[in-house]
Amino acid sequence: MEEGEGSPDGWPPAAGGPSLPELAAPLIGRSEAIEALKSSFAQHRLVSIVGPGGMGKTSLAIAVARELTAGMSDGVHFVDLARHASAGAMAQQLAVTLGLEASPGDALPALLAMLRGMQTLIVLDGCEVAIDAAAELVEAIIEASPQSSLLTTGREALNAADEWVHPIEPLACPPEAALPLWLLSGYPALQLFTKVAGASDPAFRLSAEQALAAGAICRRLDGNPLAITLAASHVQSLGLDGVAAQIDRAVLDWCASSPAPGQADPPSRHQSLEAVLDWSFHLLSADERRVFCSLATFRANFDLDAAVAVAGGARAEAASLVLDLLSKSLLTMQNIGGEVCYRFLDTTRSYAERALTHLPAAEIAACRLRHADCLIRLLQASERQWDLMVLSAWRRRYGAWADDVRAALSWAYAEGGNIDAGVRLTLAAMPMADQTNLIVDYLQHARRALTEVQAMNPRRPELEMRLYTAPIIRQMGEALSQAQVLDMLTKASDLGRDVGTVQAQLGGLLALWSRAFQTGGYRESVQRTLQMQDLADAHGDPVADITAMRTRAQNRHFLGDHTGAKALALRICALRDLKLPLAYMPSPVSMAVSMRIVLARIHWLEGHAEQAWEVANEGLRLAEDDHPMGVCQTLALTHIPLAIWCGRREEGERAVEALAQMARRYAHAYWGQWADVLGLILRGDEAQMPEHMRQDLLSADHVLLRDHLVTMQAGELAHDSLERVNLGEVGWCAPEALRMEAERLGLAGGERGLLQARSLLERSLRLARSQGALAWELRTAMSALRLEQGVGDVAAAMRQLAAVRARFIEGLDTRDLRETDRLLGY
């Protein structure tokens, strides 16, 4: 079963939120079981409710969890595992339920790290689909989170360490003997039968004779709550005697002849339930059967609007048919977070799925197309909610539909599917896939969609543009050559102009800016920013305007205009809770994170090392709550460089390891290469760099990394930085590139080399001062003193270095200041 919360825009409430579903009424006949299960947690941290289908395991687990909620400081979290066949997939779903951004790789380490300090009860429902995987997951959680407990449900025990198993018993049925009505009425099975029959027929009352007949039905159905509920729901239409006669015949016929549609004979303990499901299905009208089968396409909970959309036909008629299924107990209704939603019980869903496969092929395709269209509208609604919801809640709400989206995409691209629906759903699912990583084969579908959309006639430029653009912005695609990437982005930009909307044009420009910026083409990226600003001005569009401001801040910093960049970054950071609509294809790294990256770096350059660390750590905290790409950028562009510049090796090693883990976990080869190279630099092992790594550094993809290496005393690895400085293509590291070249010439010796070195140092000093880069000014003054020792005016160089040193008021324990103090004899 899956849980949901209220849904905006009239679309299905999402499953998997942290709250528990409301039970419609107290469970009948389960009070002793609830007390026993509650007590078991005093001695055990892993408790499993075990029993056959239809016995009410989920409802019992919810009732117990509600009783235990008050004792859990971090609450209770409910996850339906019935659709997940591996420990990895289960960990992914639990991670999203807890508000953690899941990954395309192994989510378990991050999940366990999050749970380590929590006191929570985790309810894992439907473990029978993969017993070994569920056991592996719960044992890992038990070991990693000493204060957490787990309550699981399934058709068999997990056989996990320290598991306490509670077999769920059938409801007690009255005996065959004639007993007084008041005594018969005390049996839970008969209480349930009476309650359900009375709900459909308020005039229903049991006489002593009828109670004996109803008791016989309950015994015939082995006290199975779902089977009893299905049978009792037909009392109004068939009468008690009619239900008794048909139930008896249905069970006998089913056991003797054919099972439910497409189902081999199950174990005997399931025969009564399967027979009643089959009987209930065949009592439906043709229209009710059609709707019942249509709703089998849903994996998650759904609301009435979604059910009507998938049922098809006139709205009023479809809604009436859905409610008919509810009245006949083939659907159940739940209140989750104040919102009403519907669901199949797992056993009923399995039956409905089998029944769906027996419809004519055209009818199956129509059902699945309506399901795909429903999901497309849902995911389009998710884009409208993006900037209105807390990210963790957004992930829970829409990540709950991952199973539905996966199933719909698999159908759409298979033989007999619907390519147009597949392309539209692939595009609509892109934000959800990116933010939750629960659609593990999404890239495969994205590549297929791009191939298909290019072949469409007539062309669909709005779809094609986004399919070209998004993978580049979000780094979701395979490794492509520079020519391939440029070709894709140029096409995207051209298509954006053809579409004509601000969103389409901004997406293409942002993708082109992103690629130019990542490869160190800051002059080109300036042109893209100017085009964004022109677009914003022409349309008066605030999103385009803020995007242009953000990219302008980044451009200015890397070109050396730190004052202008800082002013822009501070303006953007002052905008609270800024989230750009997904329709504009924003960068996966939030503005709050990217601007703190810029500010942390500028603080360091200005000589404020402590402020730099403070802002960098703030940015990392924001990134960890936002998107893995932001974490990678923050580690690579602030924490590791700051650690190397400051001489904080231990902090740097932690940051390198964290970056390497993130790169492996999210399959970001680009940031993995940063971790490898910067790790060697941090340890002083650059001379041991493998040849293949050196060759990779020469590629255009790593211009930005090479610019950093020149500031880390590794100028020999940044072969083109000085050339880029002289051409005006990079500015932030220009004083360092000039200084490093001066040191190289000074070490070469000779009068000519000395003069050239002095000239370069003077140029470096002027540039550092014009940029307000006190950190680079200090390094240049140190190099000038070392150059003059023994050959020039040492006293003047000492005075110059002392004057620069005097302007530092914090970060006095950094490596450069310690070396300065040594040179000055402090």
mmCIF file with all atom_site columns, C-alpha atoms in Angstrom, residues 636-739:
data_model
loop_
_atom_site.group_PDB
_atom_site.id
_atom_site.type_symbol
_atom_site.label_atom_id
_atom_site.label_alt_id
_atom_site.label_comp_id
_atom_site.label_asym_id
_atom_site.label_entity_id
_atom_site.label_seq_id
_atom_site.pdbx_PDB_ins_code
_atom_site.Cartn_x
_atom_site.Cartn_y
_atom_site.Cartn_z
_atom_site.occupancy
_atom_site.B_iso_or_equiv
_atom_site.pdbx_formal_charge
_atom_site.auth_seq_id
_atom_site.auth_comp_id
_atom_site.auth_asym_id
_atom_site.auth_atom_id
_atom_site.pdbx_PDB_model_num
ATOM 1   C CA . ALA A 1 636 ? 35.334 21.557 -6.000  1.00 0.00 ? 636 ALA A CA 1
ATOM 2   C CA . LEU A 1 637 ? 35.213 25.340 -6.297  1.00 0.00 ? 637 LEU A CA 1
ATOM 3   C CA . THR A 1 638 ? 35.356 26.412 -2.651  1.00 0.00 ? 638 THR A CA 1
ATOM 4   C CA . HIS A 1 639 ? 36.241 23.813 -0.021  1.00 0.00 ? 639 HIS A CA 1
ATOM 5   C CA . ILE A 1 640 ? 39.113 22.058 -1.759  1.00 0.00 ? 640 ILE A CA 1
ATOM 6   C CA . PRO A 1 641 ? 40.731 25.227 -3.200  1.00 0.00 ? 641 PRO A CA 1
ATOM 7   C CA . LEU A 1 642 ? 40.334 26.998 0.151   1.00 0.00 ? 642 LEU A CA 1
ATOM 8   C CA . ALA A 1 643 ? 41.937 24.056 1.942   1.00 0.00 ? 643 ALA A CA 1
ATOM 9   C CA . ILE A 1 644 ? 44.889 24.064 -0.476  1.00 0.00 ? 644 ILE A CA 1
ATOM 10  C CA . TRP A 1 645 ? 45.277 27.848 -0.408  1.00 0.00 ? 645 TRP A CA 1
ATOM 11  C CA . CYS A 1 646 ? 45.055 27.935 3.397   1.00 0.00 ? 646 CYS A CA 1
ATOM 12  C CA . GLY A 1 647 ? 47.227 24.888 3.973   1.00 0.00 ? 647 GLY A CA 1
ATOM 13  C CA . ARG A 1 648 ? 44.474 22.933 5.755   1.00 0.00 ? 648 ARG A CA 1
ATOM 14  C CA . ARG A 1 649 ? 45.362 19.476 4.542   1.00 0.00 ? 649 ARG A CA 1
ATOM 15  C CA . GLU A 1 650 ? 42.989 17.459 6.748   1.00 0.00 ? 650 GLU A CA 1
ATOM 16  C CA . GLU A 1 651 ? 39.973 19.537 5.749   1.00 0.00 ? 651 GLU A CA 1
ATOM 17  C CA . GLY A 1 652 ? 41.034 19.297 2.140   1.00 0.00 ? 652 GLY A CA 1
ATOM 18  C CA . GLU A 1 653 ? 41.334 15.513 2.278   1.00 0.00 ? 653 GLU A CA 1
ATOM 19  C CA . ARG A 1 654 ? 37.847 15.244 3.744   1.00 0.00 ? 654 ARG A CA 1
ATOM 20  C CA . ALA A 1 655 ? 36.487 17.471 0.998   1.00 0.00 ? 655 ALA A CA 1
ATOM 21  C CA . VAL A 1 656 ? 38.303 15.510 -1.730  1.00 0.00 ? 656 VAL A CA 1
ATOM 22  C CA . GLU A 1 657 ? 36.908 12.233 -0.404  1.00 0.00 ? 657 GLU A CA 1
ATOM 23  C CA . ALA A 1 658 ? 33.417 13.715 -0.204  1.00 0.00 ? 658 ALA A CA 1
ATOM 24  C CA . LEU A 1 659 ? 33.689 14.958 -3.800  1.00 0.00 ? 659 LEU A CA 1
ATOM 25  C CA . ALA A 1 660 ? 34.959 11.583 -4.979  1.00 0.00 ? 660 ALA A CA 1
ATOM 26  C CA . GLN A 1 661 ? 32.052 9.824  -3.247  1.00 0.00 ? 661 GLN A CA 1
ATOM 27  C CA . MET A 1 662 ? 29.506 12.196 -4.761  1.00 0.00 ? 662 MET A CA 1
ATOM 28  C CA . ALA A 1 663 ? 31.029 11.755 -8.214  1.00 0.00 ? 663 ALA A CA 1
ATOM 29  C CA . ARG A 1 664 ? 30.874 7.958  -7.920  1.00 0.00 ? 664 ARG A CA 1
ATOM 30  C CA . ARG A 1 665 ? 27.394 7.970  -6.446  1.00 0.00 ? 665 ARG A CA 1
ATOM 31  C CA . TYR A 1 666 ? 25.936 10.239 -9.117  1.00 0.00 ? 666 TYR A CA 1
ATOM 32  C CA . ALA A 1 667 ? 28.102 9.025  -12.008 1.00 0.00 ? 667 ALA A CA 1
ATOM 33  C CA . HIS A 1 668 ? 29.615 12.503 -12.566 1.00 0.00 ? 668 HIS A CA 1
ATOM 34  C CA . ALA A 1 669 ? 32.916 11.628 -14.237 1.00 0.00 ? 669 ALA A CA 1
ATOM 35  C CA . TYR A 1 670 ? 33.765 15.326 -14.653 1.00 0.00 ? 670 TYR A CA 1
ATOM 36  C CA . TRP A 1 671 ? 33.803 16.018 -10.910 1.00 0.00 ? 671 TRP A CA 1
ATOM 37  C CA . GLY A 1 672 ? 35.480 12.685 -10.265 1.00 0.00 ? 672 GLY A CA 1
ATOM 38  C CA . GLN A 1 673 ? 38.443 13.895 -12.323 1.00 0.00 ? 673 GLN A CA 1
ATOM 39  C CA . TRP A 1 674 ? 38.567 17.067 -10.230 1.00 0.00 ? 674 TRP A CA 1
ATOM 40  C CA . ALA A 1 675 ? 38.708 14.946 -7.075  1.00 0.00 ? 675 ALA A CA 1
ATOM 41  C CA . ASP A 1 676 ? 41.531 12.802 -8.491  1.00 0.00 ? 676 ASP A CA 1
ATOM 42  C CA . VAL A 1 677 ? 43.681 15.733 -9.606  1.00 0.00 ? 677 VAL A CA 1
ATOM 43  C CA . LEU A 1 678 ? 43.098 17.957 -6.574  1.00 0.00 ? 678 LEU A CA 1
ATOM 44  C CA . GLY A 1 679 ? 43.741 15.022 -4.263  1.00 0.00 ? 679 GLY A CA 1
ATOM 45  C CA . LEU A 1 680 ? 47.213 14.621 -5.779  1.00 0.00 ? 680 LEU A CA 1
ATOM 46  C CA . ILE A 1 681 ? 47.873 18.362 -5.491  1.00 0.00 ? 681 ILE A CA 1
ATOM 47  C CA . LEU A 1 682 ? 46.739 18.420 -1.878  1.00 0.00 ? 682 LEU A CA 1
ATOM 48  C CA . ARG A 1 683 ? 49.125 15.604 -0.971  1.00 0.00 ? 683 ARG A CA 1
ATOM 49  C CA . GLY A 1 684 ? 51.973 17.081 -3.018  1.00 0.00 ? 684 GLY A CA 1
ATOM 50  C CA . ASP A 1 685 ? 51.967 14.026 -5.301  1.00 0.00 ? 685 ASP A CA 1
ATOM 51  C CA . GLU A 1 686 ? 51.397 15.786 -8.612  1.00 0.00 ? 686 GLU A CA 1
ATOM 52  C CA . ALA A 1 687 ? 54.659 14.355 -9.939  1.00 0.00 ? 687 ALA A CA 1
ATOM 53  C CA . GLN A 1 688 ? 53.092 10.908 -9.570  1.00 0.00 ? 688 GLN A CA 1
ATOM 54  C CA . MET A 1 689 ? 50.136 11.810 -11.774 1.00 0.00 ? 689 MET A CA 1
ATOM 55  C CA . PRO A 1 690 ? 49.424 8.987  -14.255 1.00 0.00 ? 690 PRO A CA 1
ATOM 56  C CA . GLU A 1 691 ? 49.936 9.824  -17.904 1.00 0.00 ? 691 GLU A CA 1
ATOM 57  C CA . HIS A 1 692 ? 46.268 9.253  -18.795 1.00 0.00 ? 692 HIS A CA 1
ATOM 58  C CA . MET A 1 693 ? 45.293 11.839 -16.169 1.00 0.00 ? 693 MET A CA 1
ATOM 59  C CA . ARG A 1 694 ? 47.757 14.343 -17.609 1.00 0.00 ? 694 ARG A CA 1
ATOM 60  C CA . GLN A 1 695 ? 46.301 13.786 -21.053 1.00 0.00 ? 695 GLN A CA 1
ATOM 61  C CA . ASP A 1 696 ? 42.771 14.311 -19.758 1.00 0.00 ? 696 ASP A CA 1
ATOM 62  C CA . LEU A 1 697 ? 43.878 17.624 -18.264 1.00 0.00 ? 697 LEU A CA 1
ATOM 63  C CA . LEU A 1 698 ? 44.766 18.873 -21.729 1.00 0.00 ? 698 LEU A CA 1
ATOM 64  C CA . SER A 1 699 ? 41.178 18.621 -22.980 1.00 0.00 ? 699 SER A CA 1
ATOM 65  C CA . ALA A 1 700 ? 38.912 21.634 -23.368 1.00 0.00 ? 700 ALA A CA 1
ATOM 66  C CA . ASP A 1 701 ? 36.660 20.148 -20.681 1.00 0.00 ? 701 ASP A CA 1
ATOM 67  C CA . HIS A 1 702 ? 39.268 20.909 -18.027 1.00 0.00 ? 702 HIS A CA 1
ATOM 68  C CA . VAL A 1 703 ? 40.229 24.530 -18.730 1.00 0.00 ? 703 VAL A CA 1
ATOM 69  C CA . LEU A 1 704 ? 38.542 25.561 -15.487 1.00 0.00 ? 704 LEU A CA 1
ATOM 70  C CA . LEU A 1 705 ? 40.520 22.973 -13.536 1.00 0.00 ? 705 LEU A CA 1
ATOM 71  C CA . ARG A 1 706 ? 43.793 24.054 -15.146 1.00 0.00 ? 706 ARG A CA 1
ATOM 72  C CA . ASP A 1 707 ? 43.091 27.664 -14.171 1.00 0.00 ? 707 ASP A CA 1
ATOM 73  C CA . HIS A 1 708 ? 42.816 26.493 -10.564 1.00 0.00 ? 708 HIS A CA 1
ATOM 74  C CA . LEU A 1 709 ? 46.018 24.476 -10.721 1.00 0.00 ? 709 LEU A CA 1
ATOM 75  C CA . VAL A 1 710 ? 48.048 27.577 -11.516 1.00 0.00 ? 710 VAL A CA 1
ATOM 76  C CA . THR A 1 711 ? 46.985 28.982 -8.116  1.00 0.00 ? 711 THR A CA 1
ATOM 77  C CA . MET A 1 712 ? 48.090 25.801 -6.354  1.00 0.00 ? 712 MET A CA 1
ATOM 78  C CA . GLN A 1 713 ? 51.801 25.903 -7.149  1.00 0.00 ? 713 GLN A CA 1
ATOM 79  C CA . ALA A 1 714 ? 51.172 23.493 -10.024 1.00 0.00 ? 714 ALA A CA 1
ATOM 80  C CA . GLY A 1 715 ? 51.680 25.840 -12.942 1.00 0.00 ? 715 GLY A CA 1
ATOM 81  C CA . GLU A 1 716 ? 53.426 23.179 -15.000 1.00 0.00 ? 716 GLU A CA 1
ATOM 82  C CA . LEU A 1 717 ? 50.074 21.359 -15.213 1.00 0.00 ? 717 LEU A CA 1
ATOM 83  C CA . ALA A 1 718 ? 48.308 24.506 -16.422 1.00 0.00 ? 718 ALA A CA 1
ATOM 84  C CA . HIS A 1 719 ? 50.060 24.766 -19.750 1.00 0.00 ? 719 HIS A CA 1
ATOM 85  C CA . ASP A 1 720 ? 47.757 27.370 -21.291 1.00 0.00 ? 720 ASP A CA 1
ATOM 86  C CA . SER A 1 721 ? 46.779 29.590 -18.365 1.00 0.00 ? 721 SER A CA 1
ATOM 87  C CA . LEU A 1 722 ? 49.353 32.305 -19.099 1.00 0.00 ? 722 LEU A CA 1
ATOM 88  C CA . GLU A 1 723 ? 48.305 32.376 -22.732 1.00 0.00 ? 723 GLU A CA 1
ATOM 89  C CA . ARG A 1 724 ? 44.663 32.719 -21.706 1.00 0.00 ? 724 ARG A CA 1
ATOM 90  C CA . VAL A 1 725 ? 45.609 35.552 -19.336 1.00 0.00 ? 725 VAL A CA 1
ATOM 91  C CA . ASN A 1 726 ? 47.480 37.403 -22.064 1.00 0.00 ? 726 ASN A CA 1
ATOM 92  C CA . LEU A 1 727 ? 44.491 37.026 -24.395 1.00 0.00 ? 727 LEU A CA 1
ATOM 93  C CA . GLY A 1 728 ? 42.144 38.367 -21.723 1.00 0.00 ? 728 GLY A CA 1
ATOM 94  C CA . GLU A 1 729 ? 40.160 35.099 -21.594 1.00 0.00 ? 729 GLU A CA 1
ATOM 95  C CA . VAL A 1 730 ? 40.510 34.638 -17.836 1.00 0.00 ? 730 VAL A CA 1
ATOM 96  C CA . GLY A 1 731 ? 41.073 37.128 -15.036 1.00 0.00 ? 731 GLY A CA 1
ATOM 97  C CA . TRP A 1 732 ? 40.570 35.701 -11.550 1.00 0.00 ? 732 TRP A CA 1
ATOM 98  C CA . CYS A 1 733 ? 43.807 33.687 -11.629 1.00 0.00 ? 733 CYS A CA 1
ATOM 99  C CA . ALA A 1 734 ? 45.732 36.142 -13.824 1.00 0.00 ? 734 ALA A CA 1
ATOM 100 C CA . PRO A 1 735 ? 47.947 37.563 -11.035 1.00 0.00 ? 735 PRO A CA 1
ATOM 101 C CA . GLU A 1 736 ? 48.914 34.016 -10.085 1.00 0.00 ? 736 GLU A CA 1
ATOM 102 C CA . ALA A 1 737 ? 49.657 32.958 -13.661 1.00 0.00 ? 737 ALA A CA 1
ATOM 103 C CA . LEU A 1 738 ? 51.946 35.984 -14.059 1.00 0.00 ? 738 LEU A CA 1
ATOM 104 C CA . ARG A 1 739 ? 53.598 35.337 -10.705 1.00 0.00 ? 739 ARG A CA 1
#
